[in-house]
PDB file of C-alpha atoms in Angstrom:
ATOM      1  CA  MET U   1     -32.314   1.885  -2.073  1.00 30.00           C
ATOM      2  CA  ALA U   2     -32.582   2.863   2.021  1.00 36.00           C
ATOM      3  CA  ARG U   3     -29.709   5.784   2.462  1.00 41.00           C
ATOM      4  CA  GLY U   4     -27.527   4.825   5.764  1.00 48.00           C
ATOM      5  CA  LYS U   5     -24.271   5.327   6.482  1.00 47.00           C
ATOM      6  CA  HIS U   6     -21.785   2.559   5.167  1.00 42.00           C
ATOM      7  CA  VAL U   7     -19.039   0.401   6.987  1.00 43.00           C
ATOM      8  CA  VAL U   8     -16.302  -0.562   5.646  1.00 40.00           C
ATOM      9  CA  MET U   9     -14.189  -3.417   7.145  1.00 41.00           C
ATOM     10  CA  LEU U  10     -10.991  -5.715   5.540  1.00 36.00           C
ATOM     11  CA  TYR U  11     -10.942  -8.418   7.032  1.00 42.00           C
ATOM     12  CA  ALA U  12      -8.173 -11.754   6.541  1.00 52.00           C
ATOM     13  CA  SER U  13      -7.300 -10.130   2.938  1.00 54.00           C
ATOM     14  CA  TRP U  14     -10.909  -8.949   1.866  1.00 53.00           C
ATOM     15  CA  VAL U  15     -12.961  -6.131   1.803  1.00 56.00           C
ATOM     16  CA  SER U  16     -16.324  -5.493   2.325  1.00 61.00           C
ATOM     17  CA  THR U  17     -19.266  -3.275   2.769  1.00 62.00           C
ATOM     18  CA  LYS U  18     -21.787  -3.266   5.000  1.00 62.00           C
ATOM     19  CA  SER U  19     -24.923  -1.214   3.433  1.00 63.00           C
ATOM     20  CA  CYS U  20     -28.069  -0.755   5.166  1.00 62.00           C
ATOM     21  CA  ARG U  21     -30.588   2.112   6.575  1.00 62.00           C
ATOM     22  CA  SER U  22     -28.989   3.903   9.316  1.00 65.00           C
ATOM     23  CA  ALA U  23     -29.628   2.513  12.750  1.00 63.00           C
ATOM     24  CA  SER U  24     -29.073  -0.864  11.726  1.00 61.00           C
ATOM     25  CA  GLY U  25     -26.485  -2.148  13.649  1.00 75.00           C
ATOM     26  CA  LYS U  26     -23.541  -1.385  11.406  1.00 82.00           C
ATOM     27  CA  THR U  27     -21.248  -0.120  13.883  1.00 87.00           C
ATOM     28  CA  GLN U  28     -22.309  -2.339  16.312  1.00 89.00           C
ATOM     29  CA  PHE U  29     -21.418  -4.816  14.391  1.00 89.00           C
ATOM     30  CA  ALA U  30     -17.760  -3.331  13.646  1.00 90.00           C
ATOM     31  CA  LEU U  31     -17.752  -2.819  17.196  1.00 93.00           C
ATOM     32  CA  GLN U  32     -17.781  -6.077  18.064  1.00 92.00           C
ATOM     33  CA  LEU U  33     -15.344  -7.280  14.798  1.00 92.00           C
ATOM     34  CA  SER U  34     -12.323  -5.313  16.424  1.00 94.00           C
ATOM     35  CA  LEU U  35     -12.890  -6.986  19.257  1.00 95.00           C
ATOM     36  CA  LEU U  36     -13.502 -10.234  17.843  1.00 93.00           C
ATOM     37  CA  VAL U  37     -10.478 -10.167  15.860  1.00 94.00           C
ATOM     38  CA  GLN U  38      -8.053 -10.506  19.104  1.00 94.00           C
ATOM     39  CA  LEU U  39      -9.398 -13.859  19.809  1.00 92.00           C
ATOM     40  CA  ARG U  40      -7.289 -16.548  19.336  1.00 90.00           C
ATOM     41  CA  PRO U  41      -8.033 -18.752  16.205  1.00 88.00           C
ATOM     42  CA  LEU U  42      -9.582 -21.710  18.057  1.00 87.00           C
ATOM     43  CA  LEU U  43     -12.166 -19.599  19.039  1.00 87.00           C
ATOM     44  CA  GLY U  44     -12.801 -17.742  15.717  1.00 86.00           C
ATOM     45  CA  GLY U  45     -10.435 -14.868  16.147  1.00 88.00           C
ATOM     46  CA  LEU U  46      -6.904 -13.625  14.139  1.00 91.00           C
ATOM     47  CA  SER U  47      -5.233 -13.196  17.089  1.00 93.00           C
ATOM     48  CA  GLY U  48      -4.628  -9.226  16.155  1.00 94.00           C
ATOM     49  CA  SER U  49      -5.371  -5.759  16.754  1.00 95.00           C
ATOM     50  CA  ALA U  50      -7.902  -3.695  14.691  1.00 95.00           C
ATOM     51  CA  CYS U  51      -7.396  -0.305  13.649  1.00 95.00           C
ATOM     52  CA  TYR U  52     -11.242   1.874  13.447  1.00 95.00           C
ATOM     53  CA  ILE U  53     -10.993   5.050  11.434  1.00 94.00           C
ATOM     54  CA  THR U  54     -14.293   7.037  12.402  1.00 93.00           C
ATOM     55  CA  THR U  55     -15.410   9.686  10.322  1.00 90.00           C
ATOM     56  CA  TYR U  56     -18.524  11.439  11.600  1.00 86.00           C
ATOM     57  CA  SER U  57     -17.769  11.038  15.404  1.00 85.00           C
ATOM     58  CA  LYS U  58     -15.021   9.242  18.176  1.00 87.00           C
ATOM     59  CA  LEU U  59     -14.820   5.298  18.452  1.00 89.00           C
ATOM     60  CA  ALA U  60     -17.834   4.203  21.064  1.00 86.00           C
ATOM     61  CA  THR U  61     -15.457   3.066  23.580  1.00 89.00           C
ATOM     62  CA  LYS U  62     -19.064   2.916  25.999  1.00 92.00           C
ATOM     63  CA  ARG U  63     -19.948   0.094  23.941  1.00 91.00           C
ATOM     64  CA  LEU U  64     -16.836  -1.453  23.359  1.00 91.00           C
ATOM     65  CA  ASN U  65     -16.764  -2.039  27.263  1.00 91.00           C
ATOM     66  CA  GLN U  66     -20.579  -2.842  27.122  1.00 92.00           C
ATOM     67  CA  LEU U  67     -19.019  -5.856  25.020  1.00 90.00           C
ATOM     68  CA  THR U  68     -16.241  -6.987  27.007  1.00 91.00           C
ATOM     69  CA  ASP U  69     -18.203  -6.820  30.243  1.00 90.00           C
ATOM     70  CA  GLU U  70     -21.310  -8.802  28.397  1.00 90.00           C
ATOM     71  CA  HIS U  71     -20.408 -11.295  25.664  1.00 87.00           C
ATOM     72  CA  PRO U  72     -19.465 -14.384  27.032  1.00 84.00           C
ATOM     73  CA  LEU U  73     -16.436 -14.525  24.202  1.00 85.00           C
ATOM     74  CA  LEU U  74     -15.339 -11.011  24.755  1.00 89.00           C
ATOM     75  CA  SER U  75     -13.870 -10.438  28.356  1.00 87.00           C
ATOM     76  CA  PRO U  76     -11.351  -7.958  29.786  1.00 87.00           C
ATOM     77  CA  SER U  77      -8.813 -11.332  29.841  1.00 87.00           C
ATOM     78  CA  VAL U  78      -9.173 -11.723  26.669  1.00 87.00           C
ATOM     79  CA  CYS U  79     -10.296  -8.555  24.535  1.00 91.00           C
ATOM     80  CA  SER U  80      -8.628  -5.017  25.308  1.00 91.00           C
ATOM     81  CA  LEU U  81      -9.626  -1.837  23.870  1.00 93.00           C
ATOM     82  CA  SER U  82      -5.403  -0.869  24.067  1.00 93.00           C
ATOM     83  CA  ASP U  83      -5.950  -3.463  20.854  1.00 95.00           C
ATOM     84  CA  VAL U  84      -8.354  -1.171  18.883  1.00 96.00           C
ATOM     85  CA  HIS U  85      -6.095   1.319  17.387  1.00 95.00           C
ATOM     86  CA  THR U  86      -8.688   4.316  16.787  1.00 94.00           C
ATOM     87  CA  THR U  87      -8.374   7.353  14.514  1.00 93.00           C
ATOM     88  CA  PHE U  88     -10.252  10.528  13.284  1.00 94.00           C
ATOM     89  CA  ALA U  89     -10.560  10.856   9.651  1.00 92.00           C
ATOM     90  CA  PRO U  90     -13.980  13.257   8.690  1.00 90.00           C
ATOM     91  CA  ASN U  91     -12.594  13.932   5.475  1.00 87.00           C
ATOM     92  CA  LEU U  92     -11.301  12.667   1.981  1.00 84.00           C
ATOM     93  CA  GLU U  93      -7.640  13.863   2.451  1.00 85.00           C
ATOM     94  CA  LEU U  94      -7.266  13.069   6.332  1.00 90.00           C
ATOM     95  CA  LEU U  95      -9.059   9.045   5.850  1.00 90.00           C
ATOM     96  CA  VAL U  96      -6.297   8.439   2.417  1.00 87.00           C
ATOM     97  CA  ARG U  97      -3.388   9.910   4.828  1.00 89.00           C
ATOM     98  CA  SER U  98      -4.570   7.648   7.386  1.00 91.00           C
ATOM     99  CA  LEU U  99      -4.472   4.740   5.183  1.00 89.00           C
ATOM    100  CA  ASN U 100      -1.560   5.271   3.506  1.00 88.00           C
ATOM    101  CA  THR U 101       0.400   6.383   5.997  1.00 91.00           C
ATOM    102  CA  GLY U 102      -0.617   6.075   9.441  1.00 92.00           C
ATOM    103  CA  LEU U 103      -1.212   2.647   9.091  1.00 90.00           C
ATOM    104  CA  THR U 104       1.946   1.297   7.966  1.00 90.00           C
ATOM    105  CA  ALA U 105       3.620   3.604  10.736  1.00 92.00           C
ATOM    106  CA  LEU U 106       1.019   1.645  13.881  1.00 93.00           C
ATOM    107  CA  GLN U 107       2.022  -1.810  11.713  1.00 91.00           C
ATOM    108  CA  GLN U 108       5.823  -0.531  12.325  1.00 91.00           C
ATOM    109  CA  GLN U 109       5.533   0.637  15.940  1.00 91.00           C
ATOM    110  CA  ILE U 110       3.736  -2.335  16.905  1.00 92.00           C
ATOM    111  CA  SER U 111       5.938  -4.810  15.020  1.00 89.00           C
ATOM    112  CA  SER U 112       8.660  -3.774  17.294  1.00 89.00           C
ATOM    113  CA  ASP U 113       6.484  -4.487  20.338  1.00 89.00           C
ATOM    114  CA  GLU U 114       6.353  -8.603  20.233  1.00 86.00           C
ATOM    115  CA  ALA U 115       3.859  -8.443  24.109  1.00 87.00           C
ATOM    116  CA  ARG U 116       1.414  -5.977  20.943  1.00 91.00           C
ATOM    117  CA  LYS U 117      -0.963  -8.079  18.805  1.00 94.00           C
ATOM    118  CA  PRO U 118      -0.729  -7.445  15.085  1.00 94.00           C
ATOM    119  CA  VAL U 119      -3.062  -5.646  13.425  1.00 94.00           C
ATOM    120  CA  LYS U 120      -5.332  -7.140  11.029  1.00 93.00           C
ATOM    121  CA  LEU U 121      -8.700  -5.898  10.854  1.00 92.00           C
ATOM    122  CA  VAL U 122      -9.122  -2.239   9.714  1.00 92.00           C
ATOM    123  CA  ILE U 123     -12.240  -0.839   9.303  1.00 92.00           C
ATOM    124  CA  ILE U 124     -13.495   2.834   8.650  1.00 90.00           C
ATOM    125  CA  ASP U 125     -17.142   3.826   9.593  1.00 86.00           C
ATOM    126  CA  SER U 126     -18.325   5.442   7.494  1.00 77.00           C
ATOM    127  CA  LEU U 127     -17.221   5.392   3.999  1.00 78.00           C
ATOM    128  CA  SER U 128     -19.983   7.137   3.249  1.00 74.00           C
ATOM    129  CA  PHE U 129     -19.833   9.814   5.630  1.00 72.00           C
ATOM    130  CA  ILE U 130     -17.283  11.366   3.835  1.00 72.00           C
ATOM    131  CA  PHE U 131     -19.095  11.722   0.599  1.00 69.00           C
ATOM    132  CA  ARG U 132     -22.156  12.523   1.500  1.00 67.00           C
ATOM    133  CA  SER U 133     -21.130  15.626   3.587  1.00 53.00           C
ATOM    134  CA  THR U 134     -18.734  17.211   0.781  1.00 53.00           C
ATOM    135  CA  GLU U 135     -20.440  16.504  -3.074  1.00 53.00           C
ATOM    136  CA  LYS U 136     -23.174  17.224  -4.677  1.00 59.00           C
ATOM    137  CA  ALA U 137     -25.163  14.501  -7.254  1.00 65.00           C
ATOM    138  CA  SER U 138     -23.435  15.817 -10.619  1.00 72.00           C
ATOM    139  CA  THR U 139     -21.467  14.306 -13.026  1.00 76.00           C
ATOM    140  CA  SER U 140     -17.849  16.071 -11.902  1.00 75.00           C
ATOM    141  CA  GLY U 141     -19.058  14.832  -8.559  1.00 71.00           C
ATOM    142  CA  LEU U 142     -19.502  11.318  -9.159  1.00 72.00           C
ATOM    143  CA  VAL U 143     -16.021  11.489 -11.297  1.00 77.00           C
ATOM    144  CA  GLU U 144     -14.376  12.815  -8.788  1.00 74.00           C
ATOM    145  CA  ARG U 145     -16.237  10.431  -6.218  1.00 72.00           C
ATOM    146  CA  SER U 146     -15.308   7.078  -8.709  1.00 75.00           C
ATOM    147  CA  LYS U 147     -11.506   8.801  -8.265  1.00 77.00           C
ATOM    148  CA  ALA U 148     -11.463   9.026  -4.680  1.00 73.00           C
ATOM    149  CA  LEU U 149     -12.133   5.157  -4.056  1.00 72.00           C
ATOM    150  CA  THR U 150      -9.809   4.259  -6.482  1.00 74.00           C
ATOM    151  CA  GLU U 151      -7.439   6.236  -4.668  1.00 73.00           C
ATOM    152  CA  LEU U 152      -8.983   4.392  -1.397  1.00 68.00           C
ATOM    153  CA  SER U 153      -8.567   0.983  -2.786  1.00 67.00           C
ATOM    154  CA  HIS U 154      -5.173   1.077  -3.386  1.00 63.00           C
TER     155      HIS U 154
END
């Protein structure tokens, strides 16, 4: 199996994991989804915003701007970087906190403003980066990883 980073997406009430070799387009796909979710349902979107959690670097806003400039459906009049809410969670503790309290706070903040789009997509880019950088492939490490994944899934 090829080693690479994983992008995990929760979209329209389901969870999907994209796992491929490094530099195969996972982040590009996730960036596109963070803009596509903003489209009206008639155009294939959910009329929502995205919460994009990065674990290894800052959000690639330059790439998002290129998408809005060049993709015919994703023009700045329809999609906005202000509807891509981002946070940096370089370790498991911050990722869990971002999902448990940060996401809830963001949703409450957005719901108080009728002009803002509700969060309808959560992206974690890259979940495997957290585990690859902190744990060894021992039995106890795998048990801890399993516990962490269970905690993340709730």
